[in-house]
Amino acid sequence: MYELSRVRLYSIGPAGARYADTVLDLRGVGEEVPEPAPVQADFFEEAPSGPPRRPAPAGVLFLENGGGKSVLLKLIFSVMLPGHRNTLGGASSGVLRKFLLAEDCGHVALEWQHTLTGESVVVGKVSEWRGRQVSNDPRKFAEAWYSFRPGPGMTLDSLPVAESTALRTAPEREGASGASGRRRTMKGFRDVLTETGKAYPNLDVVWEEVHERWKEHLEALGLDPELFRYQREMNADEGEAAGLFAVKNDADFTDLLLRAVTDTRDTDGLADLVHGFSHKLGRRAELTAERDFTAGSLELLHRIAEAADLRGRARAVHAGAETRTRALAGRMSARGAAERDRAQALATRVQQAAETVTAASRAREGAARTTAELAYRHASLALAAAERSAAGLRRELTEARAVHAAWQAAETVLQHGAATD
C-alpha cells in the first residue's frame, strides 16, 4: 500500500488559482517504516542513516473560496483516473482544458511512498494544446502519463520540465525546485525523460498515452484506480461524503454495493444485453443460440485464461529480475563503501609520504648548509696557514737580504784592505 508523499504542480491551473511551480511536501513526519528496503545511493555518496519515516497521516489545506482547493483535487484525480468522464465535478464542462493556457505545458506529479518498505514511485501527467492554440475541440488537447522510481539521475524536484532544469539527486533545500528557463514542450519533456531512463535504468521510466494501459500500469505498481474512484465520488460536492452512503432501503444498499465492485459503464451494456435476451429465452431457437454463444465465450475465456497465465509468468520473471537487481545494488553499495575505505587509507599513506619527503628535504638542506660551513672553515684554515707560510718566507727573504748586504759590505772592506796591502 502506498501513501501520498509529495505533490508537484507546474504551470497549470485557472487564472485565479494558478500553480506556477508548487510542491506540497508531506514527508518525514509519520511513523517509521517497519521494513525499509535498501536504498541505492550514488557512487561514493554517504548512505542514508536511520529508517525512513512515513508521510503525514493527515493534513489540512487552508485556502479561501476560489483559492484552488477543488482545482488541486481535480488535478490529482486526473493523474489517477484518466479521462474526462472521471473528472471531479462532471465531464460536460471540459474543466481540465480550462486549466491550461495556450503556451502552457502543464505537469501534475505525485510521489507515493510504500508503507512497509519506504520505496517511492512518482506518477505524473503532462498536457498541452496542440499547435499552441486553445480550442474547443478536445482532440487538440494532448495529454500523457508517466512514472518512474526516484533515485540517482532524477527525482520529483529535478523533473525536466524546463530547459535548464538541473538533474540532481536532491535539491539545495526542501521543497525547492530545480526548474528555470523556458518551459519544455511535451515532446521535449518525453525525449529528456526517455534519455534519462536509458542512462539510469534504475528509474524504470514508463510513458503511456492510452487510458486503459495507464490504468493497468497503475495496478501493476500497486496503485488501485478504483480506490480513487470512490474518493472522487465522495468529493463530488466539496468533500461531502455522507451522501454517498445515504441508503434508505435494501435496493439502495444493493445499488451502492454494485457500484462499488463493478464499473457502471460495463454493467449498463450487460444489462441491455440481458434484457434483450430475456424476451427470447422461451423459444428453442434462442436456447440454441445461447448455447452457441456460451461455447464461443468459453473458448474466448480459455484464451483470456492462457493470456493471464502468461502474464503471471512474465510478472514472476520480472519479480525475480527485480530481486536480483536489488541484490546487485546492495553488493555495489557495499563495494562502494569498501572503495571509499581504501581511498581513505591511500590518502593517509600519501599524506605520510608527503610528510616524509618534507622531512628529507629539510634534512638535505641542513646537510648542505653544514657542508658549506665545513668548506668555509677549511678554506679559512688553509688561508691562515698560507698566510703564516708567506710570513715565514718573507722573514727568510729579509734575513737573506741582510746577510747579502753584510757580505757585500765585508767584501768591500776586504777589497779595500787588499788594495791597501
Tab-separated table of C-alpha atoms in Angstrom:
chain	number	residue	atom	x	y	z
A	1	MET	CA	0.000	0.000	0.000
A	2	TYR	CA	1.228	3.470	-0.865
A	3	GLU	CA	0.703	6.843	0.825
A	4	LEU	CA	0.879	10.239	-0.842
A	5	SER	CA	4.244	11.791	-0.006
A	6	ARG	CA	4.539	14.885	-2.229
A	7	VAL	CA	2.585	16.719	-4.911
A	8	ARG	CA	4.194	18.944	-7.534
A	9	LEU	CA	2.163	21.236	-9.793
A	10	TYR	CA	3.892	23.126	-12.597
A	11	SER	CA	2.415	25.690	-14.997
A	12	ILE	CA	-1.203	24.632	-14.631
A	13	GLY	CA	-4.465	25.872	-13.178
A	14	PRO	CA	-7.060	28.573	-13.906
A	15	ALA	CA	-6.231	32.250	-13.800
A	16	GLY	CA	-7.484	32.775	-10.237
A	17	ALA	CA	-5.887	29.670	-8.717
A	18	ARG	CA	-2.804	29.006	-10.803
A	19	TYR	CA	0.145	26.841	-9.763
A	20	ALA	CA	3.364	28.183	-11.295
A	21	ASP	CA	5.675	25.672	-9.568
A	22	THR	CA	4.330	24.405	-6.247
A	23	VAL	CA	5.411	21.440	-4.123
A	24	LEU	CA	3.224	20.116	-1.303
A	25	ASP	CA	5.570	18.177	0.984
A	26	LEU	CA	4.111	15.642	3.437
A	27	ARG	CA	7.289	13.616	4.077
A	28	GLY	CA	9.099	12.547	7.218
A	29	VAL	CA	6.510	13.282	9.938
A	30	GLY	CA	4.721	9.926	10.283
A	31	GLU	CA	5.739	6.655	11.870
A	32	GLU	CA	8.934	4.825	10.959
A	33	VAL	CA	8.798	2.378	8.058
A	34	PRO	CA	8.799	-1.147	9.583
A	35	GLU	CA	10.691	-2.967	6.794
A	36	PRO	CA	12.808	-0.377	4.940
A	37	ALA	CA	14.134	-1.504	1.591
A	38	PRO	CA	17.827	-0.942	0.777
A	39	VAL	CA	18.427	2.403	-0.894
A	40	GLN	CA	20.931	2.584	-3.744
A	41	ALA	CA	22.845	5.819	-3.244
A	42	ASP	CA	25.073	7.378	-5.843
A	43	PHE	CA	28.692	6.149	-6.043
A	44	PHE	CA	30.903	7.442	-3.207
A	45	GLU	CA	27.870	9.123	-1.631
A	46	GLU	CA	27.158	8.750	2.060
A	47	ALA	CA	24.465	6.138	2.718
A	48	PRO	CA	21.291	7.400	4.459
A	49	SER	CA	21.280	6.943	8.209
A	50	GLY	CA	18.235	5.685	10.064
A	51	PRO	CA	14.999	4.168	8.734
A	52	PRO	CA	12.750	6.417	6.634
A	53	ARG	CA	9.521	7.789	8.055
A	54	ARG	CA	6.067	7.635	6.553
A	55	PRO	CA	4.312	10.763	5.271
A	56	ALA	CA	1.888	12.764	7.361
A	57	PRO	CA	-1.224	10.673	8.171
A	58	ALA	CA	-3.454	13.730	7.744
A	59	GLY	CA	-3.203	17.350	6.675
A	60	VAL	CA	-5.316	20.483	6.419
A	61	LEU	CA	-5.178	22.901	3.476
A	62	PHE	CA	-6.332	26.417	4.413
A	63	LEU	CA	-7.444	28.435	1.385
A	64	GLU	CA	-10.211	30.943	0.854
A	65	ASN	CA	-13.016	30.336	-1.601
A	66	GLY	CA	-11.587	30.272	-5.092
A	67	GLY	CA	-8.052	29.660	-3.803
A	68	GLY	CA	-7.618	26.342	-5.593
A	69	LYS	CA	-8.788	23.506	-3.303
A	70	SER	CA	-11.118	21.961	-5.874
A	71	VAL	CA	-8.530	22.609	-8.576
A	72	LEU	CA	-5.969	20.635	-6.570
A	73	LEU	CA	-8.367	17.687	-6.194
A	74	LYS	CA	-9.259	17.746	-9.892
A	75	LEU	CA	-5.605	17.721	-10.900
A	76	ILE	CA	-4.725	14.855	-8.541
A	77	PHE	CA	-7.668	12.769	-9.767
A	78	SER	CA	-6.690	13.479	-13.391
A	79	VAL	CA	-3.457	11.541	-12.763
A	80	MET	CA	-5.023	8.539	-11.018
A	81	LEU	CA	-8.300	8.472	-13.007
A	82	PRO	CA	-7.519	9.401	-16.620
A	83	GLY	CA	-10.284	10.612	-18.889
A	84	HIS	CA	-12.782	13.487	-18.783
A	85	ARG	CA	-15.501	11.109	-17.589
A	86	ASN	CA	-13.721	10.702	-14.246
A	87	THR	CA	-13.104	14.406	-13.695
A	88	LEU	CA	-14.290	15.710	-10.366
A	89	GLY	CA	-17.310	17.928	-10.929
A	90	GLY	CA	-18.540	16.355	-14.178
A	91	ALA	CA	-17.271	15.895	-17.696
A	92	SER	CA	-19.502	18.203	-19.697
A	93	SER	CA	-17.690	21.400	-18.829
A	94	GLY	CA	-14.268	20.297	-20.063
A	95	VAL	CA	-12.832	21.618	-16.817
A	96	LEU	CA	-9.328	20.216	-17.294
A	97	ARG	CA	-8.914	22.049	-20.603
A	98	LYS	CA	-9.680	25.317	-18.828
A	99	PHE	CA	-6.671	24.801	-16.559
A	100	LEU	CA	-4.196	25.108	-19.435
A	101	LEU	CA	-3.175	28.239	-21.319
A	102	ALA	CA	-2.020	28.277	-24.927
A	103	GLU	CA	1.707	28.399	-24.103
A	104	ASP	CA	1.499	26.016	-21.157
A	105	CYS	CA	2.879	22.530	-20.827
A	106	GLY	CA	1.250	21.599	-17.530
A	107	HIS	CA	2.574	18.977	-15.141
A	108	VAL	CA	0.967	17.193	-12.189
A	109	ALA	CA	3.345	14.779	-10.441
A	110	LEU	CA	2.530	12.661	-7.382
A	111	GLU	CA	5.183	10.953	-5.269
A	112	TRP	CA	3.951	7.891	-3.356
A	113	GLN	CA	5.801	6.069	-0.554
A	114	HIS	CA	5.212	2.425	0.359
A	115	THR	CA	4.005	1.994	3.942
A	116	LEU	CA	6.133	-1.118	4.620
A	117	THR	CA	9.316	-0.732	2.572
A	118	GLY	CA	9.542	3.045	2.230
A	119	GLU	CA	10.136	2.745	-1.523
A	120	SER	CA	8.974	5.701	-3.598
A	121	VAL	CA	7.347	5.931	-7.002
A	122	VAL	CA	6.396	9.048	-8.961
A	123	VAL	CA	3.377	9.084	-11.266
A	124	GLY	CA	2.561	12.164	-13.271
A	125	LYS	CA	0.589	13.692	-16.085
A	126	VAL	CA	1.693	16.185	-18.741
A	127	SER	CA	-0.706	18.058	-21.028
A	128	GLU	CA	-0.594	20.827	-23.630
A	129	TRP	CA	-2.531	22.297	-26.549
A	130	ARG	CA	-1.512	21.051	-29.962
A	131	GLY	CA	-0.316	23.950	-32.078
A	132	ARG	CA	-0.056	26.207	-29.015
A	133	GLN	CA	-3.648	27.399	-29.547
A	134	VAL	CA	-6.628	26.998	-27.207
A	135	SER	CA	-9.538	25.264	-28.914
A	136	ASN	CA	-12.981	23.853	-28.120
A	137	ASP	CA	-12.022	20.682	-29.947
A	138	PRO	CA	-10.990	18.108	-27.297
A	139	ARG	CA	-8.892	16.276	-29.897
A	140	LYS	CA	-6.395	19.161	-29.852
A	141	PHE	CA	-5.885	18.711	-26.114
A	142	ALA	CA	-2.872	16.379	-25.793
A	143	GLU	CA	-2.175	14.529	-22.553
A	144	ALA	CA	0.075	11.666	-21.468
A	145	TRP	CA	1.089	9.900	-18.276
A	146	TYR	CA	4.438	8.704	-16.963
A	147	SER	CA	6.001	7.029	-13.941
A	148	PHE	CA	9.483	6.404	-12.548
A	149	ARG	CA	11.174	5.423	-9.318
A	150	PRO	CA	13.172	8.349	-7.871
A	151	GLY	CA	16.881	7.790	-7.398
A	152	PRO	CA	20.260	8.786	-8.800
A	153	GLY	CA	19.512	10.532	-12.069
A	154	MET	CA	16.104	12.084	-11.431
A	155	THR	CA	13.712	12.913	-8.584
A	156	LEU	CA	10.459	14.806	-8.248
A	157	ASP	CA	12.410	18.047	-7.721
A	158	SER	CA	14.557	17.569	-10.821
A	159	LEU	CA	11.834	16.779	-13.341
A	160	PRO	CA	12.995	18.128	-16.726
A	161	VAL	CA	10.037	20.492	-17.037
A	162	ALA	CA	12.284	23.395	-18.100
A	163	GLU	CA	15.276	23.541	-20.424
A	164	SER	CA	17.762	24.466	-17.666
A	165	THR	CA	16.455	22.023	-15.085
A	166	ALA	CA	19.353	20.657	-13.017
A	167	LEU	CA	19.352	16.847	-12.814
A	168	ARG	CA	20.492	16.074	-9.313
A	169	THR	CA	19.619	13.659	-6.568
A	170	ALA	CA	18.381	16.279	-4.081
A	171	PRO	CA	17.593	19.994	-4.108
A	172	GLU	CA	19.523	22.554	-2.162
A	173	ARG	CA	16.621	22.944	0.277
A	174	GLU	CA	13.416	21.013	0.908
A	175	GLY	CA	10.627	21.993	-1.452
A	176	ALA	CA	12.957	23.924	-3.754
A	177	SER	CA	12.634	23.383	-7.477
A	178	GLY	CA	15.461	22.971	-9.959
A	179	ALA	CA	13.341	24.254	-12.842
A	180	SER	CA	14.353	27.504	-14.503
A	181	GLY	CA	14.413	28.851	-18.014
A	182	ARG	CA	11.980	28.232	-20.860
A	183	ARG	CA	9.327	25.528	-20.403
A	184	ARG	CA	9.817	22.325	-22.359
A	185	THR	CA	7.163	21.091	-24.736
A	186	MET	CA	5.563	17.688	-24.229
A	187	LYS	CA	7.818	16.174	-26.905
A	188	GLY	CA	10.931	17.740	-25.351
A	189	PHE	CA	9.908	16.512	-21.918
A	190	ARG	CA	9.317	12.995	-23.240
A	191	ASP	CA	12.678	12.934	-25.054
A	192	VAL	CA	14.606	14.019	-21.948
A	193	LEU	CA	12.634	11.594	-19.769
A	194	THR	CA	13.363	8.727	-22.155
A	195	GLU	CA	17.074	9.564	-22.444
A	196	THR	CA	17.366	9.818	-18.670
A	197	GLY	CA	15.661	6.438	-18.325
A	198	LYS	CA	18.190	4.898	-20.730
A	199	ALA	CA	21.115	6.469	-18.850
A	200	TYR	CA	19.728	5.378	-15.459
A	201	PRO	CA	17.909	2.017	-15.826
A	202	ASN	CA	17.123	2.019	-12.106
A	203	LEU	CA	14.492	4.727	-12.730
A	204	ASP	CA	12.092	2.293	-14.514
A	205	VAL	CA	10.679	5.076	-16.682
A	206	VAL	CA	7.270	4.314	-18.262
A	207	TRP	CA	5.383	6.582	-20.709
A	208	GLU	CA	1.740	5.918	-21.645
A	209	GLU	CA	-0.771	7.807	-23.772
A	210	VAL	CA	-3.727	5.362	-23.628
A	211	HIS	CA	-6.107	5.467	-20.654
A	212	GLU	CA	-6.570	1.710	-20.284
A	213	ARG	CA	-2.858	0.985	-20.476
A	214	TRP	CA	-2.179	3.649	-17.868
A	215	LYS	CA	-4.772	2.092	-15.537
A	216	GLU	CA	-3.156	-1.322	-15.991
A	217	HIS	CA	0.239	0.179	-15.221
A	218	LEU	CA	-1.114	1.809	-12.045
A	219	GLU	CA	-2.498	-1.556	-10.938
A	220	ALA	CA	0.885	-3.178	-11.639
A	221	LEU	CA	2.558	-0.533	-9.467
A	222	GLY	CA	0.128	-1.219	-6.611
A	223	LEU	CA	-1.977	1.943	-7.025
A	224	ASP	CA	-5.584	0.790	-7.484
A	225	PRO	CA	-7.591	3.326	-9.541
A	226	GLU	CA	-10.840	2.003	-8.021
A	227	LEU	CA	-9.915	3.474	-4.643
A	228	PHE	CA	-9.577	6.876	-6.252
A	229	ARG	CA	-12.936	6.409	-7.973
A	230	TYR	CA	-14.536	6.073	-4.526
A	231	GLN	CA	-12.662	9.173	-3.397
A	232	ARG	CA	-13.879	11.057	-6.461
A	233	GLU	CA	-17.489	10.158	-5.691
A	234	MET	CA	-17.092	11.183	-2.038
A	235	ASN	CA	-15.547	14.532	-3.034
A	236	ALA	CA	-18.029	15.302	-5.788
A	237	ASP	CA	-19.612	18.099	-3.705
A	238	GLU	CA	-16.741	19.841	-1.893
A	239	GLY	CA	-15.867	16.873	0.312
A	240	GLU	CA	-19.444	15.821	1.221
A	241	ALA	CA	-19.092	12.056	1.641
A	242	ALA	CA	-22.262	11.438	3.658
A	243	GLY	CA	-24.463	11.448	0.559
A	244	LEU	CA	-22.582	8.506	-0.921
A	245	PHE	CA	-23.603	6.206	1.956
A	246	ALA	CA	-27.131	7.549	2.404
A	247	VAL	CA	-29.229	4.398	1.833
A	248	LYS	CA	-32.918	4.157	2.636
A	249	ASN	CA	-33.741	0.571	1.755
A	250	ASP	CA	-32.246	-2.718	0.597
A	251	ALA	CA	-32.359	-1.723	-3.054
A	252	ASP	CA	-30.267	1.409	-2.399
A	253	PHE	CA	-27.708	-0.651	-0.497
A	254	THR	CA	-27.572	-3.198	-3.320
A	255	ASP	CA	-27.026	-0.408	-5.846
A	256	LEU	CA	-24.262	1.072	-3.680
A	257	LEU	CA	-22.578	-2.331	-3.376
A	258	LEU	CA	-22.778	-2.979	-7.122
A	259	ARG	CA	-21.382	0.477	-7.913
A	260	ALA	CA	-18.512	-0.202	-5.517
A	261	VAL	CA	-17.479	-3.544	-7.026
A	262	THR	CA	-18.352	-3.014	-10.713
A	263	ASP	CA	-17.938	-0.363	-13.336
A	264	THR	CA	-21.341	1.060	-14.306
A	265	ARG	CA	-20.184	1.593	-17.872
A	266	ASP	CA	-19.748	-2.153	-18.291
A	267	THR	CA	-22.873	-3.156	-16.362
A	268	ASP	CA	-25.076	-0.848	-18.427
A	269	GLY	CA	-24.122	-2.691	-21.585
A	270	LEU	CA	-24.543	-6.037	-19.846
A	271	ALA	CA	-27.996	-5.033	-18.591
A	272	ASP	CA	-29.098	-4.119	-22.094
A	273	LEU	CA	-27.788	-7.428	-23.401
A	274	VAL	CA	-29.575	-9.452	-20.722
A	275	HIS	CA	-32.801	-7.514	-21.278
A	276	GLY	CA	-32.654	-8.262	-24.983
A	277	PHE	CA	-32.163	-11.971	-24.447
A	278	SER	CA	-34.811	-12.240	-21.714
A	279	HIS	CA	-37.626	-11.966	-24.257
A	280	LYS	CA	-36.223	-14.771	-26.395
A	281	LEU	CA	-35.291	-17.427	-23.848
A	282	GLY	CA	-38.722	-19.068	-24.124
A	283	ARG	CA	-38.034	-20.229	-27.611
A	284	ARG	CA	-35.926	-23.198	-28.581
A	285	ALA	CA	-34.087	-21.386	-31.317
A	286	GLU	CA	-32.906	-18.824	-28.839
A	287	LEU	CA	-31.751	-21.567	-26.467
A	288	THR	CA	-29.635	-22.981	-29.269
A	289	ALA	CA	-28.251	-19.519	-29.964
A	290	GLU	CA	-27.435	-19.113	-26.288
A	291	ARG	CA	-25.640	-22.464	-26.283
A	292	ASP	CA	-23.557	-21.426	-29.275
A	293	PHE	CA	-22.888	-18.086	-27.637
A	294	THR	CA	-21.747	-19.816	-24.431
A	295	ALA	CA	-19.483	-22.178	-26.349
A	296	GLY	CA	-17.857	-19.276	-28.147
A	297	SER	CA	-17.491	-17.335	-24.925
A	298	LEU	CA	-15.884	-20.356	-23.256
A	299	GLU	CA	-13.293	-20.544	-25.987
A	300	LEU	CA	-12.534	-16.863	-25.591
A	301	LEU	CA	-12.337	-17.252	-21.826
A	302	HIS	CA	-9.812	-20.046	-22.268
A	303	ARG	CA	-7.719	-17.688	-24.363
A	304	ILE	CA	-8.029	-14.998	-21.705
A	305	ALA	CA	-7.000	-17.513	-19.030
A	306	GLU	CA	-3.960	-18.520	-21.066
A	307	ALA	CA	-3.042	-14.857	-21.563
A	308	ALA	CA	-3.473	-14.242	-17.822
A	309	ASP	CA	-1.251	-17.242	-17.067
A	310	LEU	CA	1.374	-15.917	-19.483
A	311	ARG	CA	1.198	-12.501	-17.856
A	312	GLY	CA	1.594	-14.127	-14.424
A	313	ARG	CA	4.736	-15.925	-15.560
A	314	ALA	CA	6.079	-12.697	-17.042
A	315	ARG	CA	5.427	-10.925	-13.760
A	316	ALA	CA	7.230	-13.720	-11.888
A	317	VAL	CA	10.236	-13.333	-14.207
A	318	HIS	CA	10.118	-9.582	-13.675
A	319	ALA	CA	9.944	-10.035	-9.885
A	320	GLY	CA	12.958	-12.366	-9.988
A	321	ALA	CA	14.890	-9.885	-12.104
A	322	GLU	CA	13.959	-7.103	-9.694
A	323	THR	CA	15.147	-9.190	-6.732
A	324	ARG	CA	18.456	-9.892	-8.453
A	325	THR	CA	18.795	-6.231	-9.338
A	326	ARG	CA	18.257	-5.207	-5.738
A	327	ALA	CA	20.852	-7.749	-4.612
A	328	LEU	CA	23.279	-6.352	-7.186
A	329	ALA	CA	22.544	-2.851	-5.938
A	330	GLY	CA	23.335	-3.965	-2.384
A	331	ARG	CA	26.625	-5.507	-3.472
A	332	MET	CA	27.538	-2.400	-5.439
A	333	SER	CA	26.755	-0.236	-2.419
A	334	ALA	CA	28.992	-2.440	-0.247
A	335	ARG	CA	31.724	-2.278	-2.911
A	336	GLY	CA	31.403	1.494	-2.925
A	337	ALA	CA	31.860	1.591	0.872
A	338	ALA	CA	34.943	-0.649	0.610
A	339	GLU	CA	36.394	1.513	-2.161
A	340	ARG	CA	35.840	4.626	-0.052
A	341	ASP	CA	37.731	2.971	2.841
A	342	ARG	CA	40.607	2.036	0.504
A	343	ALA	CA	40.690	5.550	-0.899
A	344	GLN	CA	40.858	6.952	2.634
A	345	ALA	CA	43.723	4.571	3.515
A	346	LEU	CA	45.603	5.558	0.362
A	347	ALA	CA	45.068	9.216	1.164
A	348	THR	CA	46.562	8.621	4.616
A	349	ARG	CA	49.603	6.881	3.101
A	350	VAL	CA	50.058	9.705	0.589
A	351	GLN	CA	49.954	12.226	3.406
A	352	GLN	CA	52.550	10.260	5.388
A	353	ALA	CA	54.798	10.026	2.305
A	354	ALA	CA	54.468	13.765	1.779
A	355	GLU	CA	55.490	14.384	5.372
A	356	THR	CA	58.497	12.040	4.904
A	357	VAL	CA	59.552	13.873	1.734
A	358	THR	CA	59.272	17.196	3.550
A	359	ALA	CA	61.437	15.922	6.411
A	360	ALA	CA	64.037	14.568	3.962
A	361	SER	CA	64.103	17.905	2.123
A	362	ARG	CA	64.693	19.706	5.380
A	363	ALA	CA	67.475	17.251	6.311
A	364	ARG	CA	69.097	17.713	2.893
A	365	GLU	CA	69.012	21.480	3.284
A	366	GLY	CA	70.614	21.152	6.738
A	367	ALA	CA	73.335	18.849	5.365
A	368	ALA	CA	74.016	21.311	2.523
A	369	ARG	CA	74.394	24.157	4.996
A	370	THR	CA	76.740	22.019	7.167
A	371	THR	CA	78.860	21.096	4.125
A	372	ALA	CA	79.092	24.731	3.081
A	373	GLU	CA	80.115	25.700	6.615
A	374	LEU	CA	82.790	22.990	6.690
A	375	ALA	CA	84.112	24.082	3.272
A	376	TYR	CA	84.226	27.678	4.508
A	377	ARG	CA	86.064	26.664	7.672
A	378	HIS	CA	88.517	24.529	5.689
A	379	ALA	CA	89.196	27.383	3.267
A	380	SER	CA	89.673	29.788	6.188
A	381	LEU	CA	92.180	27.444	7.854
A	382	ALA	CA	94.017	26.908	4.568
A	383	LEU	CA	94.206	30.675	4.029
A	384	ALA	CA	95.547	31.235	7.545
A	385	ALA	CA	98.202	28.521	7.037
A	386	ALA	CA	99.214	30.065	3.699
A	387	GLU	CA	99.468	33.495	5.315
A	388	ARG	CA	101.720	32.076	8.062
A	389	SER	CA	103.867	30.288	5.459
A	390	ALA	CA	104.174	33.520	3.429
A	391	ALA	CA	105.176	35.486	6.558
A	392	GLY	CA	107.940	32.927	7.286
A	393	LEU	CA	109.182	33.171	3.696
A	394	ARG	CA	109.217	36.978	3.967
A	395	ARG	CA	111.311	36.776	7.144
A	396	GLU	CA	113.738	34.370	5.473
A	397	LEU	CA	113.956	36.709	2.467
A	398	THR	CA	114.643	39.686	4.744
A	399	GLU	CA	117.314	37.768	6.644
A	400	ALA	CA	118.860	36.621	3.343
A	401	ARG	CA	118.937	40.208	2.093
A	402	ALA	CA	120.547	41.346	5.370
A	403	VAL	CA	123.206	38.596	5.104
A	404	HIS	CA	123.767	39.508	1.461
A	405	ALA	CA	124.182	43.194	2.340
A	406	ALA	CA	126.576	42.289	5.168
A	407	TRP	CA	128.555	40.067	2.786
A	408	GLN	CA	128.750	42.847	0.247
A	409	ALA	CA	129.981	45.307	2.939
A	410	ALA	CA	132.563	42.761	4.145
A	411	GLU	CA	133.664	42.159	0.583
A	412	THR	CA	134.168	45.913	0.053
A	413	VAL	CA	136.194	46.147	3.209
A	414	LEU	CA	138.276	43.178	2.206
A	415	GLN	CA	138.811	44.698	-1.233
A	416	HIS	CA	139.973	47.997	0.393
A	417	GLY	CA	142.209	46.057	2.721
A	418	ALA	CA	143.677	44.107	-0.124
A	419	ALA	CA	144.297	47.282	-2.068
A	420	THR	CA	145.968	48.845	0.889
A	421	ASP	CA	148.182	45.836	1.390
